Short mmCIF file of C-alpha atoms in Angstrom, two decimals:
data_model
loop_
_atom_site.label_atom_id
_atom_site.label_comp_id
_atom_site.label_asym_id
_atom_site.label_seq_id
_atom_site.Cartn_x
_atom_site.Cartn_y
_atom_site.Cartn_z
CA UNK Q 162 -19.00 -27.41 19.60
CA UNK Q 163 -16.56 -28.71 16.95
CA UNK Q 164 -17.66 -31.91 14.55
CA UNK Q 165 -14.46 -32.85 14.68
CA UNK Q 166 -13.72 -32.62 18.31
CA UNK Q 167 -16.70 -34.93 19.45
CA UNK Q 168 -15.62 -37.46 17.11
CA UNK Q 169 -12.10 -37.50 18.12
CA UNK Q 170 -13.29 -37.95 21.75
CA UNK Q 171 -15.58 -40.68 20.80
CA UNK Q 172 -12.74 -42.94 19.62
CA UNK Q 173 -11.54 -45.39 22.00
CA UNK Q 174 -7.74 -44.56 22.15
CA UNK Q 175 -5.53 -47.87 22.45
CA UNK Q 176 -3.01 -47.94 24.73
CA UNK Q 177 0.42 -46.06 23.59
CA UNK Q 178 4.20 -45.93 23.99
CA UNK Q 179 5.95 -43.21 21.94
CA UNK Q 180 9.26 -43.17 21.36
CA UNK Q 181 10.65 -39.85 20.37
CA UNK Q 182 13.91 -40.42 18.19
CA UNK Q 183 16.66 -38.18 17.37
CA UNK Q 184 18.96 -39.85 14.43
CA UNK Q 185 20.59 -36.13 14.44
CA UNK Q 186 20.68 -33.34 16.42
CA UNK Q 187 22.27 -31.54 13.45
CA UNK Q 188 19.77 -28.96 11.73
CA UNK Q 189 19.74 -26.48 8.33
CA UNK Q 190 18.01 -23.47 10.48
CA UNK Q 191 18.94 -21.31 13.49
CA UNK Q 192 15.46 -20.90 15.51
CA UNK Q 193 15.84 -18.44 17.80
CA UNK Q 194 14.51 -20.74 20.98
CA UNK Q 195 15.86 -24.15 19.42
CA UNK Q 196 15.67 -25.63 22.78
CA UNK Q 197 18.90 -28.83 21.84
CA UNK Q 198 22.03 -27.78 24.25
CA UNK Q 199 25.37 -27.51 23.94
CA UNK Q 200 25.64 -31.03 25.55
CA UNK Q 201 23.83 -33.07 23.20
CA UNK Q 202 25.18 -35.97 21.14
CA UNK Q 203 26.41 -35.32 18.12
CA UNK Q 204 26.81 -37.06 15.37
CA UNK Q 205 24.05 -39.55 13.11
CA UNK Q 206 22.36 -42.26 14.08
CA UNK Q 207 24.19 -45.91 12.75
CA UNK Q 208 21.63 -48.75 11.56
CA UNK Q 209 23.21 -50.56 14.53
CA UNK Q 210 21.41 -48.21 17.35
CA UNK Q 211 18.29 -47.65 15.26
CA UNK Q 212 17.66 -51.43 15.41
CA UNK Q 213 18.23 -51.60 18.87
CA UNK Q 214 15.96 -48.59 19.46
CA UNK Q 215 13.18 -50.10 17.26
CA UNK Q 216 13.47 -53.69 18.88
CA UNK Q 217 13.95 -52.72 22.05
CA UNK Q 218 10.77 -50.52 21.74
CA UNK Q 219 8.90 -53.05 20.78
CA UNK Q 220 9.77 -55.04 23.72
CA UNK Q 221 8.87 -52.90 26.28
CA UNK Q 222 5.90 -51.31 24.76
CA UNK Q 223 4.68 -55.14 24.01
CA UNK Q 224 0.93 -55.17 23.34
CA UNK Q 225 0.72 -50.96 22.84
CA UNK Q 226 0.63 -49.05 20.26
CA UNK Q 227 4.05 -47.97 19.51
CA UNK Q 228 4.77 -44.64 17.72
CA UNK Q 229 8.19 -43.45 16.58
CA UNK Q 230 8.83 -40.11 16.48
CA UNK Q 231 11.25 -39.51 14.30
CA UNK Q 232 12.43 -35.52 15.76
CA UNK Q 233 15.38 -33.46 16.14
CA UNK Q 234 17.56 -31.40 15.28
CA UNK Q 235 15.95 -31.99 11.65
CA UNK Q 236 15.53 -35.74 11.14
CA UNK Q 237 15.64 -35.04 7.47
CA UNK Q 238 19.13 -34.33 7.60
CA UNK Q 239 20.15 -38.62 7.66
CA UNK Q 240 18.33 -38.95 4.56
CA UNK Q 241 15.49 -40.90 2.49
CA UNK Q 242 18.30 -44.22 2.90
CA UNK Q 243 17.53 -44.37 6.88
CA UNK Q 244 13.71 -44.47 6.65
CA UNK Q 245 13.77 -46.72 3.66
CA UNK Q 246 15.36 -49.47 6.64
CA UNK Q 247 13.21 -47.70 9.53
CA UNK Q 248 10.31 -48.99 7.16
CA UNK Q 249 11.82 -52.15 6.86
CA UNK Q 250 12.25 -52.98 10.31
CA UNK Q 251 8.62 -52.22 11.24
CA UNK Q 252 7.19 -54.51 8.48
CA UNK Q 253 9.57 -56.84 10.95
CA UNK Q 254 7.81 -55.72 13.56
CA UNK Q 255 4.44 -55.52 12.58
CA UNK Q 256 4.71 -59.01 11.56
CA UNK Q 257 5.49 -60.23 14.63
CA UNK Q 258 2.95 -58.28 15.88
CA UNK Q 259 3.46 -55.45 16.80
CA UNK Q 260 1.52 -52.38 16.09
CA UNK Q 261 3.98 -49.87 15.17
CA UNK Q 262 3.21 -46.31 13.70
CA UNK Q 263 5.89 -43.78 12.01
CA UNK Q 264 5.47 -39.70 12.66
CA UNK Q 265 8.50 -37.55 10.86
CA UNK Q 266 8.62 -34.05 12.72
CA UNK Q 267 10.66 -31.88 10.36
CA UNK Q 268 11.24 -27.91 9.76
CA UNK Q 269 9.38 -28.92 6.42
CA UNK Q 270 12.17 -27.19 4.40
CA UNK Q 271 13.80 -30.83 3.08
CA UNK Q 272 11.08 -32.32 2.06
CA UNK Q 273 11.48 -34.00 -1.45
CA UNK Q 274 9.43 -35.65 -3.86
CA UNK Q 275 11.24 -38.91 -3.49
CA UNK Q 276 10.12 -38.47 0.10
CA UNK Q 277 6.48 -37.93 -0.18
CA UNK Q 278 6.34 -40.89 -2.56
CA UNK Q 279 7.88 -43.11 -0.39
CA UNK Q 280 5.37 -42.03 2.39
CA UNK Q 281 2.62 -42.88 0.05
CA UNK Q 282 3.88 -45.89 -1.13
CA UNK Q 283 4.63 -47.08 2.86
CA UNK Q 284 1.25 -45.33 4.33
CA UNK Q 285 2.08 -45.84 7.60
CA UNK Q 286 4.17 -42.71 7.64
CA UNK Q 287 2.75 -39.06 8.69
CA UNK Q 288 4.41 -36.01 8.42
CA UNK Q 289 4.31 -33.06 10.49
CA UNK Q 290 6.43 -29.54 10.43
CA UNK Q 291 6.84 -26.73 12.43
CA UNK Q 292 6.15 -22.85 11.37
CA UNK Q 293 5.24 -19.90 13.20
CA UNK Q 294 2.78 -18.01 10.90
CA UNK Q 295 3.19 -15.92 7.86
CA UNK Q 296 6.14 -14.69 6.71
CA UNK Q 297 6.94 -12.10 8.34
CA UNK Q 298 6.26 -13.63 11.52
CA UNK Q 299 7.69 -17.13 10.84
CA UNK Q 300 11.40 -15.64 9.02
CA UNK Q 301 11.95 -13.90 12.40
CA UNK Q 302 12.31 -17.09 14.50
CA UNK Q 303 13.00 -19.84 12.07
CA UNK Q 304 15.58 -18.63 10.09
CA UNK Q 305 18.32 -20.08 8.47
CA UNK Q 306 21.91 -19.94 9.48
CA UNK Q 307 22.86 -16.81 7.30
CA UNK Q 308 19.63 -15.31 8.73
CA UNK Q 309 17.35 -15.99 5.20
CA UNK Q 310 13.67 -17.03 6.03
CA UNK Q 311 12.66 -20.40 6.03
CA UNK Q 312 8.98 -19.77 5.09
CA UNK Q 313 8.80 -19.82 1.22
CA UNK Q 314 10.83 -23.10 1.20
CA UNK Q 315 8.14 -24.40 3.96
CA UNK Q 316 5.04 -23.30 1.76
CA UNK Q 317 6.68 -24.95 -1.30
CA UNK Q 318 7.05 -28.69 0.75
CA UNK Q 319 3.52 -27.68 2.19
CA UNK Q 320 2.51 -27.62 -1.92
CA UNK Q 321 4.24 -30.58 -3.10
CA UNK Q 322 2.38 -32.40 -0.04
CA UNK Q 323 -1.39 -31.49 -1.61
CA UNK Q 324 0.02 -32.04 -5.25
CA UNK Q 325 1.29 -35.38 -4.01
CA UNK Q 326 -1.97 -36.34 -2.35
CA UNK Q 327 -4.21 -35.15 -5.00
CA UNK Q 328 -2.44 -36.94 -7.47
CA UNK Q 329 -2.30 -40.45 -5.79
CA UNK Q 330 -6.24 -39.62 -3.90
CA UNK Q 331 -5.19 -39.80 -0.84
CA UNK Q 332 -4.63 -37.96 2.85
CA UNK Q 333 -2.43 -39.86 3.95
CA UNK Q 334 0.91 -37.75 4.09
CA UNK Q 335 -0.28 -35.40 7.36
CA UNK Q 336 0.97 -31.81 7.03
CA UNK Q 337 -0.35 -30.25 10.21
CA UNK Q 338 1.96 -28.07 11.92
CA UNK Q 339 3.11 -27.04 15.49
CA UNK Q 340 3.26 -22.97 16.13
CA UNK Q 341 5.43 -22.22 18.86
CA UNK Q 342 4.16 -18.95 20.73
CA UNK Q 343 6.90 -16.39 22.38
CA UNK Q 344 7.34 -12.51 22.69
CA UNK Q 345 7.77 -12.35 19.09
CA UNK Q 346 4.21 -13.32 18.26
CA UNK Q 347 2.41 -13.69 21.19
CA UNK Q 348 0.01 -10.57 20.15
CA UNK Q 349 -0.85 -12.12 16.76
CA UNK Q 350 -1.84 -14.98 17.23
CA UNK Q 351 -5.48 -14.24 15.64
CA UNK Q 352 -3.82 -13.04 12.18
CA UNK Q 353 -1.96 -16.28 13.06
CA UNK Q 354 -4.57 -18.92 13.18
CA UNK Q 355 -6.35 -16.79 9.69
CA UNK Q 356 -2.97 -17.71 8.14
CA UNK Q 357 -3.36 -21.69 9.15
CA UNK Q 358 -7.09 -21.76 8.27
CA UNK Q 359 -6.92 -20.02 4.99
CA UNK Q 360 -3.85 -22.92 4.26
CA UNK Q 361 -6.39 -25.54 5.88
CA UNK Q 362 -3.25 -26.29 7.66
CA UNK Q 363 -3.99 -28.17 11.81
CA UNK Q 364 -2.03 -26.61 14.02
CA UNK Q 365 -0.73 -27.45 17.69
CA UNK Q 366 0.02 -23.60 19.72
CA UNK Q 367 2.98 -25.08 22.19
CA UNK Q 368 4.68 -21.65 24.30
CA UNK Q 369 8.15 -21.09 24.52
CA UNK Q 370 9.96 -22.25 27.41
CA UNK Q 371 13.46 -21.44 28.11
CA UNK Q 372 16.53 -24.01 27.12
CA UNK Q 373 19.36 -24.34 24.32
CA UNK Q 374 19.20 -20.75 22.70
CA UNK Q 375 16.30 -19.97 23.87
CA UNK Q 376 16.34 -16.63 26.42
CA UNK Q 377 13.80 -15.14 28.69
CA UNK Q 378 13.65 -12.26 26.67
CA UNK Q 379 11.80 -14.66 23.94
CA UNK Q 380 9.09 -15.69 26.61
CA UNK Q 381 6.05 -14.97 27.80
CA UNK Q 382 4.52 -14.93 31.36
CA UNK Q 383 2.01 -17.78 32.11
CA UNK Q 384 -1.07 -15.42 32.50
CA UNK Q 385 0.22 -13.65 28.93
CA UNK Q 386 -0.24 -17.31 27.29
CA UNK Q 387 -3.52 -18.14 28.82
CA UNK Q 388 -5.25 -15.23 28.17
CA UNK Q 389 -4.09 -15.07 24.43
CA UNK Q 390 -4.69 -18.81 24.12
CA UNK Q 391 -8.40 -17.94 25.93
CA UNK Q 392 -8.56 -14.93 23.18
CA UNK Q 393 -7.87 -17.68 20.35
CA UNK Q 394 -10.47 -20.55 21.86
CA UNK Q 395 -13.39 -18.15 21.23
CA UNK Q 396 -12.62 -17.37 18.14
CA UNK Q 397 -12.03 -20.50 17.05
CA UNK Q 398 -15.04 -22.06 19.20
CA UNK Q 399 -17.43 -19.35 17.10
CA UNK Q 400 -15.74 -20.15 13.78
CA UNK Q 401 -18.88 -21.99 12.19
CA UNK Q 402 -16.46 -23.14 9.09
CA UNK Q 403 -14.93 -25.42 11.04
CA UNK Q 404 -12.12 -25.53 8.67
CA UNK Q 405 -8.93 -26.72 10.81
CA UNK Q 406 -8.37 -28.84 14.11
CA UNK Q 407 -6.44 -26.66 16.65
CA UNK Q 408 -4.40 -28.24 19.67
CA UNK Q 409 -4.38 -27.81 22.80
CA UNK Q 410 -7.92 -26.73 22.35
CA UNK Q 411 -9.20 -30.28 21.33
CA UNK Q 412 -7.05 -31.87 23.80
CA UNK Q 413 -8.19 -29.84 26.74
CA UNK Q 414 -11.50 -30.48 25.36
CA UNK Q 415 -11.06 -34.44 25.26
CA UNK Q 416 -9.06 -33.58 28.73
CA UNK Q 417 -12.13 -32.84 30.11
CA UNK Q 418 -15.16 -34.59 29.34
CA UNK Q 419 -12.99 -37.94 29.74
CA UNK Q 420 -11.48 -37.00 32.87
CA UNK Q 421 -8.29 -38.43 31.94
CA UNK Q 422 -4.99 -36.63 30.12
CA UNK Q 423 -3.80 -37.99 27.08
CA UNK Q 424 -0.76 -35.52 25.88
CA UNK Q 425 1.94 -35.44 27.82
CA UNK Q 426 2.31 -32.59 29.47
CA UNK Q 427 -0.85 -32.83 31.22
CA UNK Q 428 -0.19 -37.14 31.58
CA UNK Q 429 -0.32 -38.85 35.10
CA UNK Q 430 2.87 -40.73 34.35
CA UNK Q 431 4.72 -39.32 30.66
CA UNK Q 432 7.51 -41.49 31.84
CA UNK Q 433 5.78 -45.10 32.01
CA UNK Q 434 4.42 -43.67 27.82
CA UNK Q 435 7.06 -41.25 26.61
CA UNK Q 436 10.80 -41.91 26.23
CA UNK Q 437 13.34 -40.19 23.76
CA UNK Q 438 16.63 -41.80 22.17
CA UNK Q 439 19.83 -39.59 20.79
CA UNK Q 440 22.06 -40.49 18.00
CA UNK Q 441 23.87 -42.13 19.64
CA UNK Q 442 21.30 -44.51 21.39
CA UNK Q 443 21.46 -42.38 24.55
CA UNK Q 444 17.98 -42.27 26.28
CA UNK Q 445 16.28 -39.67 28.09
CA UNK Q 446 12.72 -39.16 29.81
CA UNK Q 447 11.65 -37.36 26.79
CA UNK Q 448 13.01 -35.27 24.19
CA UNK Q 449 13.27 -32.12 26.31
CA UNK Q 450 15.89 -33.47 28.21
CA UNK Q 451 18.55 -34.45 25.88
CA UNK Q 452 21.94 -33.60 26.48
CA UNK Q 453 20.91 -32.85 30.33
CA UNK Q 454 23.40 -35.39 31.72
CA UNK Q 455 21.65 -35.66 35.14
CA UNK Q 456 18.73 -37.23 33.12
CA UNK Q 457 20.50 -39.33 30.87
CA UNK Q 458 18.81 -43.13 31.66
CA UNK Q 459 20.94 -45.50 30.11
CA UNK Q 460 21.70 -46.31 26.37
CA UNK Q 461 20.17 -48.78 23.80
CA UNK Q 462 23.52 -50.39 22.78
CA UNK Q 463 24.36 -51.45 26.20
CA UNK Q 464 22.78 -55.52 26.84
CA UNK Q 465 19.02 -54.36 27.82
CA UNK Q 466 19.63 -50.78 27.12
CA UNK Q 467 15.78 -49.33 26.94
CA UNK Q 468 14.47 -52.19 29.85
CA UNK Q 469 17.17 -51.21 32.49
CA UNK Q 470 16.81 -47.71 31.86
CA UNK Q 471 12.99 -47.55 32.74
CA UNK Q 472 13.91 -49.61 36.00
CA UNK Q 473 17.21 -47.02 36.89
CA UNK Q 474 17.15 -44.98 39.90
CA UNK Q 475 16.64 -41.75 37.92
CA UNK Q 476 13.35 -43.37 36.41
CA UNK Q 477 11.91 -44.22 39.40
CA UNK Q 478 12.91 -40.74 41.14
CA UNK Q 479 11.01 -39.02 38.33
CA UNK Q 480 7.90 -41.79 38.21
CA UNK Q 481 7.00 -40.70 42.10
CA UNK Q 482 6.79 -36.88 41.11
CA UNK Q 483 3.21 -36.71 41.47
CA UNK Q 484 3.40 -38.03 45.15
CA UNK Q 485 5.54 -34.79 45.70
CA UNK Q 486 2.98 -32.22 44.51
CA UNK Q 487 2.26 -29.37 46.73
CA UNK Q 488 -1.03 -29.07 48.72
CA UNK Q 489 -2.23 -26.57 46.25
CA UNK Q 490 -1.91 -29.20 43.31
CA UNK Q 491 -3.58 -31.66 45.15
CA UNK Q 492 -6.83 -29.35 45.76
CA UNK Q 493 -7.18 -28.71 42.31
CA UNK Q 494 -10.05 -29.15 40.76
CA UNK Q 495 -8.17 -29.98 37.26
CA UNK Q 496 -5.42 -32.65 39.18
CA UNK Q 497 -6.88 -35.63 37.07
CA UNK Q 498 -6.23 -34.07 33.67
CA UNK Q 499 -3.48 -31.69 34.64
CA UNK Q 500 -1.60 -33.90 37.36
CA UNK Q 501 1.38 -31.24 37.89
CA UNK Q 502 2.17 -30.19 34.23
CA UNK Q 503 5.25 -30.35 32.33
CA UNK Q 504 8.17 -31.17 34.72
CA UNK Q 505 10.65 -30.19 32.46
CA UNK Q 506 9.05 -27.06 33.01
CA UNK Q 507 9.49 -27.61 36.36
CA UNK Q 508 12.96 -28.71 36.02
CA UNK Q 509 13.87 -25.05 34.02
CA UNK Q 510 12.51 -22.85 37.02
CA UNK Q 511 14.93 -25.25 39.51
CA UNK Q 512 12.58 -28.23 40.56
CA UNK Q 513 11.80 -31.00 38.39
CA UNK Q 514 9.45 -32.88 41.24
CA UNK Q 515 7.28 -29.58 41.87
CA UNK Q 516 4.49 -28.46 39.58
CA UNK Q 517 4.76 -26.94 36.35
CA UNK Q 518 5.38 -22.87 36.66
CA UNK Q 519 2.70 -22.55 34.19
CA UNK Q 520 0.20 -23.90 36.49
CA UNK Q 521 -1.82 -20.65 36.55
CA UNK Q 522 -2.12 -20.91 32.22
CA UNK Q 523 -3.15 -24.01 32.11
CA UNK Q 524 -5.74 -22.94 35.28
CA UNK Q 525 -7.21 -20.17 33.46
CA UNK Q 526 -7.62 -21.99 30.21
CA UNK Q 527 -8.77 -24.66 31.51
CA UNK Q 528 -11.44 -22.72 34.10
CA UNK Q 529 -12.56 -21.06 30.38
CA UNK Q 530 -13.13 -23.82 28.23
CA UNK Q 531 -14.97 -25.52 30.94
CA UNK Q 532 -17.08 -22.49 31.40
CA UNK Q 533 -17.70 -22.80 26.95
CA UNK Q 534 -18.29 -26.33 27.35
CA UNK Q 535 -21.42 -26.14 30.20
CA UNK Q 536 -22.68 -23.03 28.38
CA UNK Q 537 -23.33 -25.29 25.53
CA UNK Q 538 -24.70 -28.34 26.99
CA UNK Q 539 -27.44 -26.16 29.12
CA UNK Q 540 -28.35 -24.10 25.44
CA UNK Q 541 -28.47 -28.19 24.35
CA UNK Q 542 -30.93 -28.75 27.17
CA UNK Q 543 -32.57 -25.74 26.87
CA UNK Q 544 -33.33 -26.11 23.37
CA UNK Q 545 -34.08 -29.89 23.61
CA UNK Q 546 -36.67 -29.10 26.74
CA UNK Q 547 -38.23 -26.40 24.20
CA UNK Q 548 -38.41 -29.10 21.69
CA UNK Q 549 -40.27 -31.76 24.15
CA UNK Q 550 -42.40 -29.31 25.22
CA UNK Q 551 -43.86 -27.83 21.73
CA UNK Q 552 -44.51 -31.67 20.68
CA UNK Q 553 -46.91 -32.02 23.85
CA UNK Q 554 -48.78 -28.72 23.46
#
């Protein structure tokens, strides 16, 4: 099994609160399944509401580990100026004590030199993009408005990343990538992980679901994921370079030897460790939800905006979801690390307290990397028993 993957489980992972941010919901492409309604703010986030969102996270997530995501639209778009004072304030923060961590999600087609400098020069920054592939595979559903591919300027920002890190010896910037799989790639998905190993580029497979402009006719049934994504695991699993980490592989893997979840679609409670805050300081359970008014929690620039929102009656609907599981959920031998799925999944196929409609993907990947996994601890025995046995002849 992957180097890489048994040291990532082997480190004891501190407790967390992540804070998915949204200065903008503004963005320079068109995806074809950009999930952001209608509905959602509009506008850019004022230093007045990113304060409050950055001190009131610290409050409630006192003694975690609290990570900003800053996400989208494309964060990018509110400029170097607005992470020059989100930098500021955590050096606040972290001197007060708090252990704060920085993550910019972007489309990767803004990113500047002055950028990548200051994320050297502040370190505690990581960047992390989104692309679907090779060209022409990625310019099909992340284009820009006037329908021109986003992938060469991607590829250039992934360059200036490497140049930037060779030059001042470090990894520090990030650069691994999220691939989001629908109809319009679903069947290359092996040409598609050659493309991110040959770019030593990490890379997080997440499937299409179905908000914003995103249609059916762009997604794929459960069982269609699962067996691609079971497809992709063995060739990745028998891949003796061992060039690239590949998610949700290594989290399923961590998933299950640790017994617990620790992403959150498979967590027992992504509400008491996930929240996401708009431009305008409204907050939601997590980023999926923006704009969905029914959700909305409360807003950061109202008294204790963040603390009476994660004690409102909509929070602590959505906290007992896991009490309302069906019978089959709660004879499943994967509950612990699964606990229901995604119920924003849930809340797209009409019921955000029932279980995640792509129970029956997760199921089958899960049921096959288990399966990988005890094949090769019993060839670990097996050759180990062989071992014991030749030193006593």
């Amino acid at each position: 099994m992957k180097a890489k993957t048994v040291q990532c489980i082997s480190e004891k992972a501190p407790k967390k609160f992540t804070v998915i941010v949204k200065p903008t919901h503004a963005c320079n492409l068109r995806c074809i399944y950009c999930y952001v309604p209608g509905s959602a703010e509009r506008g850019l986030m004022s230093s007045v509401t990113l304060r409050n969102v950055m001190n009131q996270s610290a409050d409630v997530g006192q003694g975690k580990q609290i990570t900003f995501i800053w996400h989208g639209g494309e964060p990018l778009l509110v400029g170097l100026q607005f992470f020059q004072e989100v930098a500021s304030i955590s050096h606040l923060l972290r001197e007060n004590g708090h252990d704060i961590k920085n993550v910019i999600q972007t489309n990767g087609t803004l990113i500047t030199e002055s950028l990548l400098e200051f994320i050297v020069s502040e370190r505690d920054f990581r960047l992390g993009f989104s692309i679907d592939g090779p060209a022409h595979i990625n310019d099909i559903s992340r284009p820009k408005p006037r329908g021109k591919g986003s992938f060469a300027e991607i590829m250039t920002a992934v360059a200036k990343i490497r140049e930037t890190e060779r030059r001042h010896g470090t990894d520090c910037i990030g650069g691994g990538a999220i691939c989001v799989v629908g109809r319009y790639n679903i069947d290359q998905l092996a040409e598609i992980y050659s493309f991110f190993k040959s770019n030593n580029l990490s890379v997080k497979f997440n499937p299409l679901f179905v908000s914003g402009r995103a249609t059916d006719a762009l997604s794929v049934l459960p069982i269609e994921y699962a067996e691609s994504l079971c497809r992709l695991f063995d060739i990745w699993v028998d891949d003796i370079e061992d060039s690239i980490r590949v998610d949700p592989f290594e989290s399923i893997i961590s998933n299950l030897i640790s017994g617990v979840s620790g992403n959150c679609v498979f967590s027992l409670a992504c509400t008491k460790t996930f929240v996401s805050i708009g431009p305008m300081g409204d907050i939601y359970p997590c980023g999926r939800f923006d704009g969905v008014r029914k959700f909305r929690l409360g807003n950061v620039n109202n008294n204790q905006g963040l603390r009476d929102a994660l004690s409102s009656s909509i929070y602590v609907h959505l906290d007992s979801r896991q009490e309302n599981l069906d019978s089959t959920c709660l004879q499943c031998q994967f509950l612990a690390i699964c606990n229901g799925g995604c119920m924003h999944n849930a809340f797209i196929k009409g019921d955000v307290m029932t279980k995640d409609p792509f129970c029956i993907a997760y199921k089958t990947l899960y049921g096959h990397i288990l399966s990988k996994l005890l094949a090769v601890v019993k060839d670990a025995a097996r050759q180990t028993l062989t071992s014991i046995e030749g030193a006593q002849a």
